[in-house]
Short mmCIF file of C-alpha atoms and ligand atoms in Angstrom, two decimals:
data_model
loop_
_atom_site.label_atom_id
_atom_site.label_comp_id
_atom_site.label_asym_id
_atom_site.label_seq_id
_atom_site.Cartn_x
_atom_site.Cartn_y
_atom_site.Cartn_z
CA MET A 312 -5.22 -17.27 2.77
CA LEU A 313 -2.77 -14.86 4.29
CA THR A 314 -4.39 -11.83 5.75
CA GLY A 315 -3.59 -8.96 8.11
CA ARG A 316 -4.95 -8.07 11.55
CA ARG A 317 -4.07 -4.73 13.06
CA TYR A 318 -4.62 -3.77 16.69
CA ARG A 319 -3.73 -0.75 18.75
CA LEU A 320 -1.14 -1.37 21.44
CA ASP A 321 -1.26 0.04 24.92
CA LEU A 322 2.44 0.22 25.75
CA THR A 323 3.77 1.33 29.12
CA PRO A 324 5.97 4.46 28.90
CA GLY A 325 9.03 2.24 29.34
CA GLN A 326 7.95 -0.10 26.54
CA ALA A 327 7.15 2.82 24.23
CA GLU A 328 10.58 4.25 24.80
CA PHE A 329 12.20 0.85 24.17
CA ALA A 330 10.09 0.38 21.02
CA GLU A 331 11.34 3.75 19.80
CA ARG A 332 14.92 2.54 20.36
CA ILE A 333 14.28 -0.72 18.47
CA GLY A 334 12.86 1.28 15.57
CA GLY A 335 15.92 3.53 15.66
CA ALA A 336 18.33 0.58 15.63
CA CYS A 337 16.51 -1.00 12.68
CA ARG A 338 16.63 2.30 10.83
CA SER A 339 20.34 2.69 11.35
CA VAL A 340 20.96 -0.94 10.30
CA TRP A 341 18.97 -0.26 7.13
CA ASN A 342 20.88 2.92 6.34
CA THR A 343 24.32 1.46 7.12
CA ALA A 344 23.65 -1.68 5.10
CA LEU A 345 22.32 0.35 2.17
CA GLU A 346 25.38 2.61 2.21
CA GLN A 347 27.59 -0.47 2.31
CA ARG A 348 25.82 -1.92 -0.71
CA ARG A 349 26.25 1.34 -2.61
CA VAL A 350 29.97 1.59 -1.77
CA HIS A 351 30.44 -1.96 -3.04
CA HIS A 352 28.45 -1.16 -6.15
CA ARG A 353 30.62 1.88 -6.93
CA ARG A 354 33.72 -0.29 -6.75
CA GLY A 355 32.15 -2.85 -9.03
CA ALA A 356 31.87 -5.36 -6.20
CA TRP A 357 28.78 -6.86 -4.57
CA ILE A 358 27.72 -7.59 -1.03
CA GLY A 359 24.71 -9.70 -0.12
CA TYR A 360 22.55 -10.60 2.83
CA HIS A 361 24.70 -13.36 4.26
CA GLU A 362 27.87 -11.27 4.52
CA GLN A 363 25.91 -8.36 6.01
CA ALA A 364 24.22 -10.63 8.55
CA ARG A 365 27.66 -11.92 9.59
CA GLN A 366 28.94 -8.38 10.05
CA LEU A 367 25.83 -7.51 12.03
CA VAL A 368 26.67 -10.25 14.54
CA GLU A 369 30.15 -8.74 14.91
CA ALA A 370 28.74 -5.25 15.35
CA LYS A 371 26.42 -6.49 18.09
CA GLY A 372 29.46 -7.49 20.13
CA GLU A 373 30.81 -3.96 19.78
CA PHE A 374 27.75 -1.78 20.31
CA GLY A 375 25.46 -2.11 23.30
CA TRP A 376 22.57 -0.33 21.60
CA LEU A 377 22.50 -3.04 18.92
CA ALA A 378 22.82 -5.90 21.39
CA GLU A 379 19.93 -4.77 23.56
CA VAL A 380 17.26 -4.85 20.81
CA PRO A 381 15.71 -8.10 19.47
CA GLY A 382 18.22 -9.63 17.04
CA ARG A 383 15.60 -11.08 14.70
CA CYS A 384 14.19 -7.61 14.05
CA LEU A 385 17.61 -6.40 12.89
CA GLN A 386 18.08 -9.49 10.74
CA GLN A 387 14.63 -8.99 9.26
CA THR A 388 15.64 -5.42 8.36
CA LEU A 389 18.57 -6.83 6.35
CA ILE A 390 16.26 -9.33 4.63
CA ASP A 391 13.81 -6.55 3.76
CA LEU A 392 16.66 -4.45 2.38
CA ASP A 393 17.94 -7.40 0.35
CA GLN A 394 14.50 -7.89 -1.19
CA ALA A 395 14.03 -4.17 -1.84
CA CYS A 396 17.41 -3.98 -3.61
CA ALA A 397 16.65 -7.10 -5.67
CA LYS A 398 13.32 -5.63 -6.72
CA HIS A 399 14.12 -1.96 -7.31
CA GLY A 400 17.91 -1.83 -7.62
CA THR A 401 20.41 -0.52 -5.06
CA TRP A 402 20.16 3.09 -6.25
CA LYS A 403 16.39 3.38 -6.09
CA VAL A 404 15.98 2.11 -2.54
CA ARG A 405 15.59 5.05 -0.19
CA TRP A 406 17.14 5.93 3.13
CA LYS A 407 14.98 5.75 6.19
CA SER A 408 14.67 9.12 7.85
CA ARG A 409 13.88 9.74 11.49
CA VAL A 410 11.48 12.51 10.55
CA ARG A 411 9.79 11.05 7.47
CA ASN A 412 9.59 7.36 8.37
CA ALA A 413 7.72 6.29 11.47
CA PRO A 414 9.54 3.60 13.46
CA SER A 415 8.58 0.07 12.46
CA PHE A 416 10.07 -3.36 13.08
CA ARG A 417 9.04 -6.96 12.46
CA PHE A 418 9.25 -10.15 14.49
CA PRO A 419 9.49 -12.88 11.84
CA GLU A 420 8.89 -15.88 14.08
CA GLY A 421 5.13 -15.97 14.44
CA GLY A 422 5.21 -19.35 16.13
CA LYS A 423 7.04 -17.87 19.10
CA ILE A 424 4.51 -15.11 19.70
CA THR A 425 1.76 -15.98 22.15
CA VAL A 426 -1.46 -13.98 22.33
CA GLU A 427 -3.69 -14.34 25.39
CA ARG A 428 -7.09 -12.85 25.86
CA LEU A 429 -7.43 -10.92 29.14
CA ASN A 430 -11.08 -9.91 28.92
CA ARG A 431 -13.67 -8.84 26.37
CA ARG A 432 -11.68 -5.80 25.24
CA TRP A 433 -8.06 -6.48 25.97
CA ALA A 434 -5.51 -9.14 25.12
CA ARG A 435 -1.78 -9.39 25.63
CA ALA A 436 1.00 -10.63 23.38
CA LYS A 437 4.46 -11.74 24.39
CA LEU A 438 7.15 -10.30 22.16
CA PRO A 439 10.90 -11.04 22.38
CA LYS A 440 12.64 -8.59 24.73
CA LEU A 441 9.63 -6.23 24.83
CA GLY A 442 7.78 -8.71 27.03
CA TRP A 443 4.01 -8.72 27.50
CA VAL A 444 2.28 -5.92 25.60
CA ARG A 445 -1.41 -5.08 25.94
CA LEU A 446 -3.49 -4.74 22.80
CA ARG A 447 -7.07 -3.69 22.18
CA ILE A 448 -8.56 -6.85 20.68
CA THR A 449 -11.24 -5.45 18.37
CA ARG A 450 -11.69 -8.70 16.42
CA PRO A 451 -10.52 -12.28 16.84
CA LEU A 452 -7.17 -13.23 15.32
CA GLY A 453 -8.84 -16.12 13.53
CA GLY A 454 -5.77 -18.05 12.46
CA LYS A 455 -2.15 -18.95 12.87
CA ILE A 456 0.29 -16.04 13.33
CA LYS A 457 3.05 -15.91 10.70
CA ASN A 458 4.78 -12.73 11.85
CA ALA A 459 4.12 -9.50 13.70
CA THR A 460 5.03 -5.92 12.83
CA VAL A 461 5.07 -3.17 15.44
CA CYS A 462 4.87 0.40 14.20
CA ARG A 463 3.98 3.85 15.43
CA ASP A 464 1.36 5.85 13.56
CA GLY A 465 1.04 9.36 14.95
CA ARG A 466 0.92 9.11 18.71
CA HIS A 467 -0.11 5.49 18.97
CA TRP A 468 1.67 2.20 18.56
CA TYR A 469 0.05 -0.60 16.57
CA ILE A 470 0.74 -4.28 16.00
CA SER A 471 -0.08 -6.01 12.71
CA PHE A 472 -0.18 -9.77 12.60
CA LEU A 473 0.16 -11.66 9.35
CA VAL A 474 -2.30 -14.51 9.84
CA GLU A 475 -3.04 -17.68 7.89
CA ASP A 476 -6.79 -17.94 8.24
CA GLY A 477 -7.11 -21.36 6.58
CA LEU A 478 -9.82 -20.19 4.17
CA ALA A 479 -9.68 -21.09 0.48
CA PRO A 480 -10.96 -18.88 -2.34
CA PRO A 481 -14.35 -20.07 -3.66
CA GLU A 482 -14.59 -21.88 -7.00
CA ARG A 483 -17.10 -19.42 -8.38
CA HIS A 484 -18.70 -16.21 -7.14
CA ALA A 485 -21.96 -16.63 -5.22
CA ASN A 486 -23.69 -14.34 -7.72
CA PRO A 487 -22.45 -15.70 -11.08
CA GLY A 488 -22.60 -13.46 -14.12
CA SER A 489 -23.09 -10.23 -12.12
CA ARG A 490 -20.97 -7.29 -13.27
CA VAL A 491 -20.55 -3.65 -12.42
CA GLY A 492 -18.55 -0.70 -13.77
CA ILE A 493 -17.19 1.88 -11.34
CA ASP A 494 -16.61 5.56 -12.05
CA ARG A 495 -14.71 7.38 -9.33
CA GLY A 496 -15.39 11.07 -9.12
CA VAL A 497 -15.21 14.17 -7.01
CA VAL A 498 -18.88 15.05 -6.47
CA LYS A 499 -19.79 11.42 -5.78
CA VAL A 500 -16.85 9.27 -4.73
CA VAL A 501 -18.15 6.09 -6.38
CA THR A 502 -20.79 5.83 -9.12
CA ARG A 503 -21.91 2.37 -10.20
CA SER A 504 -23.14 1.42 -13.66
CA ASP A 505 -26.43 0.29 -12.09
CA GLY A 506 -27.07 3.88 -11.02
CA ILE A 507 -26.17 3.57 -7.34
CA PHE A 508 -23.85 6.06 -5.65
CA HIS A 509 -21.55 5.51 -2.70
CA HIS A 510 -20.52 8.74 -1.11
CA ARG A 511 -19.18 10.16 2.10
CA VAL A 512 -17.80 13.50 3.21
CA PHE A 513 -14.46 12.79 4.82
CA ALA A 514 -13.54 16.22 6.15
CA ARG A 515 -16.35 18.48 7.32
CA ASP A 516 -16.07 22.20 6.53
CA ARG A 517 -15.19 23.04 10.12
CA GLU A 518 -12.50 20.38 10.12
CA ALA A 519 -11.01 21.67 6.88
CA ALA A 520 -10.88 25.17 8.37
CA HIS A 521 -9.38 23.82 11.57
CA ALA A 522 -6.75 21.88 9.59
CA LYS A 523 -5.72 25.14 7.90
CA LYS A 524 -5.37 26.85 11.24
CA LEU A 525 -3.30 23.99 12.64
CA GLN A 526 -1.05 24.10 9.58
CA ARG A 527 -0.59 27.84 10.07
CA ASP A 528 0.24 27.37 13.75
CA PHE A 529 2.77 24.73 12.79
CA ALA A 530 4.41 27.01 10.22
CA ARG A 531 4.90 29.69 12.87
CA THR A 532 6.85 27.49 15.28
CA ALA A 533 10.64 27.40 15.32
CA ARG A 534 12.46 24.38 13.94
CA GLY A 535 13.44 21.84 16.54
CA SER A 536 11.33 23.44 19.28
CA ALA A 537 9.03 21.58 21.64
CA ARG A 538 6.10 23.70 20.41
CA ARG A 539 6.76 22.54 16.84
CA LYS A 540 6.62 18.93 17.94
CA LYS A 541 3.29 19.51 19.66
CA ALA A 542 1.87 21.40 16.67
CA ALA A 543 2.95 18.58 14.33
CA GLY A 544 1.20 16.11 16.62
CA ARG A 545 -2.05 18.08 16.39
CA VAL A 546 -1.88 18.22 12.58
CA ALA A 547 -1.17 14.47 12.45
CA ASP A 548 -4.06 13.72 14.83
CA LEU A 549 -6.58 15.47 12.62
CA ALA A 550 -5.12 13.97 9.42
CA GLY A 551 -5.24 10.56 11.05
CA ARG A 552 -8.89 10.94 12.00
CA ILE A 553 -9.86 11.91 8.46
CA GLY A 554 -7.66 9.13 7.04
CA ARG A 555 -9.39 6.51 9.18
CA ARG A 556 -12.78 7.65 7.87
CA ARG A 557 -11.50 7.24 4.34
CA GLN A 558 -10.18 3.78 5.10
CA ASP A 559 -13.50 2.82 6.65
CA PHE A 560 -15.43 4.01 3.59
CA ALA A 561 -13.05 2.15 1.25
CA ALA A 562 -13.42 -1.09 3.20
CA LYS A 563 -17.21 -0.91 3.34
CA THR A 564 -17.58 0.00 -0.33
CA ALA A 565 -15.17 -2.78 -1.30
CA CYS A 566 -17.22 -5.26 0.72
CA VAL A 567 -20.45 -4.29 -1.05
CA LEU A 568 -18.81 -4.48 -4.48
CA ALA A 569 -17.00 -7.79 -3.95
CA THR A 570 -19.90 -9.64 -2.34
CA GLY A 571 -22.38 -8.32 -4.89
CA PHE A 572 -20.56 -8.78 -8.20
CA GLU A 573 -18.49 -11.38 -9.99
CA LEU A 574 -16.79 -8.79 -12.21
CA VAL A 575 -15.85 -5.31 -11.00
CA VAL A 576 -14.38 -2.93 -13.58
CA PHE A 577 -12.44 0.20 -12.60
CA GLU A 578 -10.94 2.79 -14.87
CA ALA A 579 -7.14 2.82 -14.68
CA LEU A 580 -6.23 6.06 -12.96
CA ALA A 581 -2.89 7.75 -13.42
CA THR A 582 -3.22 9.39 -10.03
CA LYS A 583 0.46 10.32 -9.97
CA ASN A 584 0.19 12.31 -13.19
CA MET A 585 -3.08 13.89 -12.20
CA THR A 586 -1.71 15.17 -8.92
CA ALA A 587 1.49 16.53 -10.45
CA GLY A 588 1.83 20.30 -10.82
CA VAL A 589 0.94 22.12 -14.03
CA GLU A 590 3.68 23.78 -16.05
CA PRO A 591 2.95 27.50 -16.54
CA ARG A 592 2.43 28.46 -20.21
CA PRO A 593 3.70 31.89 -21.37
CA ASP A 594 1.09 34.18 -22.86
CA PRO A 595 2.02 34.92 -26.55
CA GLU A 596 0.30 38.33 -26.53
CA ARG A 597 1.71 39.65 -23.26
CA PRO A 598 5.42 38.96 -22.95
CA GLY A 599 6.47 37.98 -19.46
CA ALA A 600 2.92 37.05 -18.46
CA PHE A 601 1.41 33.60 -18.17
CA LEU A 602 -1.85 32.15 -19.41
CA PRO A 603 -4.38 31.06 -16.84
CA ASN A 604 -3.65 27.34 -16.99
CA GLY A 605 -6.06 25.90 -14.50
CA ALA A 606 -3.39 25.46 -11.88
CA ALA A 607 -5.83 26.48 -9.17
CA SER A 608 -8.50 24.04 -10.30
CA LYS A 609 -5.83 21.39 -10.65
CA SER A 610 -4.69 21.95 -7.11
CA GLY A 611 -8.33 21.66 -6.06
CA LEU A 612 -8.70 18.41 -7.96
CA ASN A 613 -5.34 17.36 -6.61
CA ARG A 614 -6.59 17.84 -3.10
CA SER A 615 -9.81 15.99 -3.68
CA ILE A 616 -8.04 13.03 -5.30
CA LEU A 617 -5.99 12.66 -2.20
CA ASP A 618 -9.10 13.36 -0.15
CA ASN A 619 -11.31 10.75 -1.73
CA GLY A 620 -8.83 7.91 -1.62
CA TRP A 621 -9.70 6.52 -5.07
CA HIS A 622 -6.75 4.20 -5.00
CA ARG A 623 -7.66 2.83 -1.57
CA ILE A 624 -11.06 1.71 -2.86
CA GLU A 625 -9.38 -0.28 -5.60
CA VAL A 626 -6.86 -1.87 -3.25
CA ALA A 627 -9.56 -2.76 -0.73
CA THR A 628 -11.74 -4.31 -3.46
CA ILE A 629 -8.85 -6.45 -4.73
CA GLY A 630 -8.22 -7.62 -1.17
CA LYS A 631 -11.85 -8.49 -0.51
CA ALA A 632 -12.20 -10.14 -3.93
CA ARG A 633 -9.89 -12.97 -2.84
CA TYR A 634 -12.61 -14.17 -0.49
CA THR A 635 -15.59 -13.83 -2.83
CA GLY A 636 -14.10 -15.02 -6.13
CA THR A 637 -14.62 -11.61 -7.76
CA HIS A 638 -12.52 -10.58 -10.76
CA VAL A 639 -11.27 -6.98 -10.57
CA ILE A 640 -9.99 -5.46 -13.80
CA LYS A 641 -8.92 -2.01 -14.91
CA VAL A 642 -9.57 -0.49 -18.32
CA ASN A 643 -8.26 2.50 -20.23
CA PRO A 644 -10.36 5.50 -19.19
CA ALA A 645 -10.11 7.34 -22.56
CA TYR A 646 -13.44 8.93 -23.65
CA THR A 647 -15.52 7.12 -21.03
CA SER A 648 -17.08 10.45 -20.01
CA GLN A 649 -17.71 11.61 -23.61
CA ARG A 650 -19.08 8.43 -25.20
CA CYS A 651 -22.78 7.68 -25.30
CA ASN A 652 -23.40 4.18 -23.93
CA VAL A 653 -26.43 3.67 -26.22
CA CYS A 654 -25.16 4.68 -29.68
CA THR A 655 -21.38 4.78 -28.85
CA ALA A 656 -20.98 8.25 -30.42
CA VAL A 657 -18.11 10.22 -28.94
CA ASP A 658 -18.60 13.96 -28.54
CA GLY A 659 -17.23 16.27 -25.87
CA LYS A 660 -20.35 18.45 -26.21
CA SER A 661 -22.55 15.57 -25.09
CA ARG A 662 -21.57 16.26 -21.54
CA GLU A 663 -23.83 19.21 -20.84
CA SER A 664 -22.74 19.82 -17.28
CA GLN A 665 -21.02 18.05 -14.44
CA ALA A 666 -24.11 15.92 -13.79
CA VAL A 667 -25.98 15.75 -17.13
CA PHE A 668 -25.07 13.77 -20.23
CA ARG A 669 -27.21 14.38 -23.34
CA CYS A 670 -26.06 12.59 -26.49
CA THR A 671 -25.68 14.94 -29.47
CA SER A 672 -26.41 12.07 -31.91
CA CYS A 673 -29.31 10.09 -30.43
CA GLY A 674 -30.54 12.36 -27.64
CA HIS A 675 -30.03 9.78 -24.90
CA THR A 676 -30.04 11.53 -21.51
CA GLU A 677 -28.52 10.18 -18.33
CA HIS A 678 -26.54 11.13 -15.26
CA ALA A 679 -23.05 11.78 -16.63
CA ASP A 680 -21.24 9.60 -14.10
CA VAL A 681 -23.64 6.67 -14.57
CA ASN A 682 -23.09 6.92 -18.33
CA ALA A 683 -19.32 6.84 -17.74
CA ALA A 684 -19.63 3.86 -15.38
CA LYS A 685 -21.63 2.00 -18.05
CA ASN A 686 -18.91 2.69 -20.61
CA ILE A 687 -16.31 1.40 -18.19
CA LEU A 688 -18.35 -1.77 -17.72
CA THR A 689 -18.69 -2.25 -21.51
CA ALA A 690 -14.92 -1.91 -21.95
CA GLY A 691 -14.32 -4.27 -19.03
CA ARG A 692 -16.66 -6.95 -20.41
CA ALA A 693 -14.87 -6.87 -23.75
CA GLU A 694 -11.48 -7.21 -22.07
CA HIS A 695 -12.63 -9.88 -19.63
CA ALA A 696 -14.11 -12.04 -22.39
CA GLN A 697 -10.80 -12.45 -24.24
CA PRO A 698 -7.57 -12.95 -22.31
CA ARG A 699 -4.80 -10.70 -23.55
CA PRO A 700 -2.50 -12.43 -26.04
CA GLY A 701 0.93 -13.39 -24.79
CA VAL A 702 -0.17 -13.68 -21.18
CA ARG A 703 -0.38 -17.27 -20.04
CA VAL A 704 -2.52 -17.60 -16.97
CA GLY A 705 -0.84 -19.41 -14.11
CA ALA A 706 2.59 -19.63 -15.76
CA ARG A 707 5.38 -17.84 -13.97
CA LYS A 708 9.09 -17.76 -14.49
CA PRO A 709 11.38 -17.76 -11.48
CA ARG A 710 12.10 -14.12 -10.85
CA ASN A 711 14.78 -13.90 -8.26
CA ARG A 712 18.49 -14.40 -8.57
CA VAL A 713 18.41 -17.61 -6.57
CA GLY A 714 15.77 -19.14 -8.83
CA ARG A 715 17.68 -18.31 -12.01
CA LYS A 716 20.96 -19.52 -10.58
CA ALA A 717 19.36 -22.75 -9.39
CA ASN A 718 17.89 -23.22 -12.85
CA ARG A 719 21.27 -22.65 -14.50
CA GLN A 720 22.93 -25.12 -12.19
CA ALA A 721 20.20 -27.67 -12.79
CA THR A 722 20.60 -27.31 -16.56
CA ALA A 723 24.38 -27.52 -16.30
CA ALA A 724 24.09 -30.68 -14.19
CA GLN A 725 21.74 -32.21 -16.78
CA VAL A 726 24.14 -31.39 -19.61
CA THR A 727 27.13 -32.95 -17.84
CA ALA A 728 25.06 -36.00 -16.97
CA GLN A 729 24.16 -36.43 -20.64
CA THR A 730 27.59 -35.80 -22.12
CA GLU A 731 29.63 -37.80 -19.61
CA PRO A 732 30.46 -41.12 -21.26
CA GLU A 733 29.93 -44.32 -19.40
CA PRO A 734 33.25 -45.57 -18.07
CA ALA A 735 34.09 -48.60 -20.16
CA GLY A 736 34.60 -52.02 -18.68
CA ILE A 737 32.94 -51.28 -15.33
CA PRO A 738 29.47 -52.72 -15.11
CA ARG A 739 26.90 -50.53 -13.36
CA LEU A 740 24.96 -51.84 -10.45
ZN1 ZN B 1059 -26.17 8.40 -28.24
#
């Protein structure tokens, strides 16, 4: 299976500066090529990867800053752009900004990258034009390198290898028939239908206060100043530290869920909608005034959604599930917190408080999140038992332009072969 391995790089100041330049060249190739595609689009014409790659070769002869960076990285940028445009459309693909997007570039030829271990902690990799770079080898590569991406995250540079580890997914989960429903919440990050909680505090109170102070310091600096750059670095450092904790929690929780259960059911979260702002509603009795609309609580919830990384847990579980044979499904979350999992009665009043669920029909009492997780599991079992109509498992139509075109040509060739009459009088061999 293809999998990722990410290590921190220890670049020399010269290499870091060169890496920054490679990232900059890739960004400007992306932006120029995207603009070119849009100009063609406006004129009703079309330009593709091959023509752009040809023009890139020409441009390299003209500009020294393009010629000095690894050519395959620039080419890969054009390929990435081509795929992004094919997938999302030329108008939805975004520009790469020097401020918003951290520099990142990929070496597509994994076979040409050699990694050597130096000692227990350090290894080195040879990259085109960058030369030997030192990396902190925190775990073995464990497979054949397919490609390598170098990117900067905050102050540090990282290298991610795409690796073929040679492992195959198992036929069946080691714990057949085991299932669990997952309710993600604010008070406890993960509640399981078997009554177990997984929780961690990602930002301690002091850190939250410190983050506010750093934000304030940043807001007071002048645009473009050296002090602003430093202040931004401090904010990013703290955010990075908290983010890594979140990632760690997601990975560990995912591991427990995937190794323990054959079926894991999540509720489908519309995180984007939930984090969006609330429209103010005018108060009918006081003209010009607005009703209290829960905007403050929403912003609080907003913050904790982003804080608890609910989506990361799901993504990590899906990734881990490939190795354990676990099925991960998502169900509609409607009424899962209001329905009693014993008598299935739905009543908003059954939820006495944040933590307590007491059914108004049958009197069943349980922790509210556990009750919700059980409902999620029930919904997931029903969905898992019957495959959705109209979805054929394993069948896939060719999606890209090339596939469709090839199909058309193949069909056309078949038709001509069938309709072409045999030339008379000439015997076939
Ligand atoms: Zn009940």
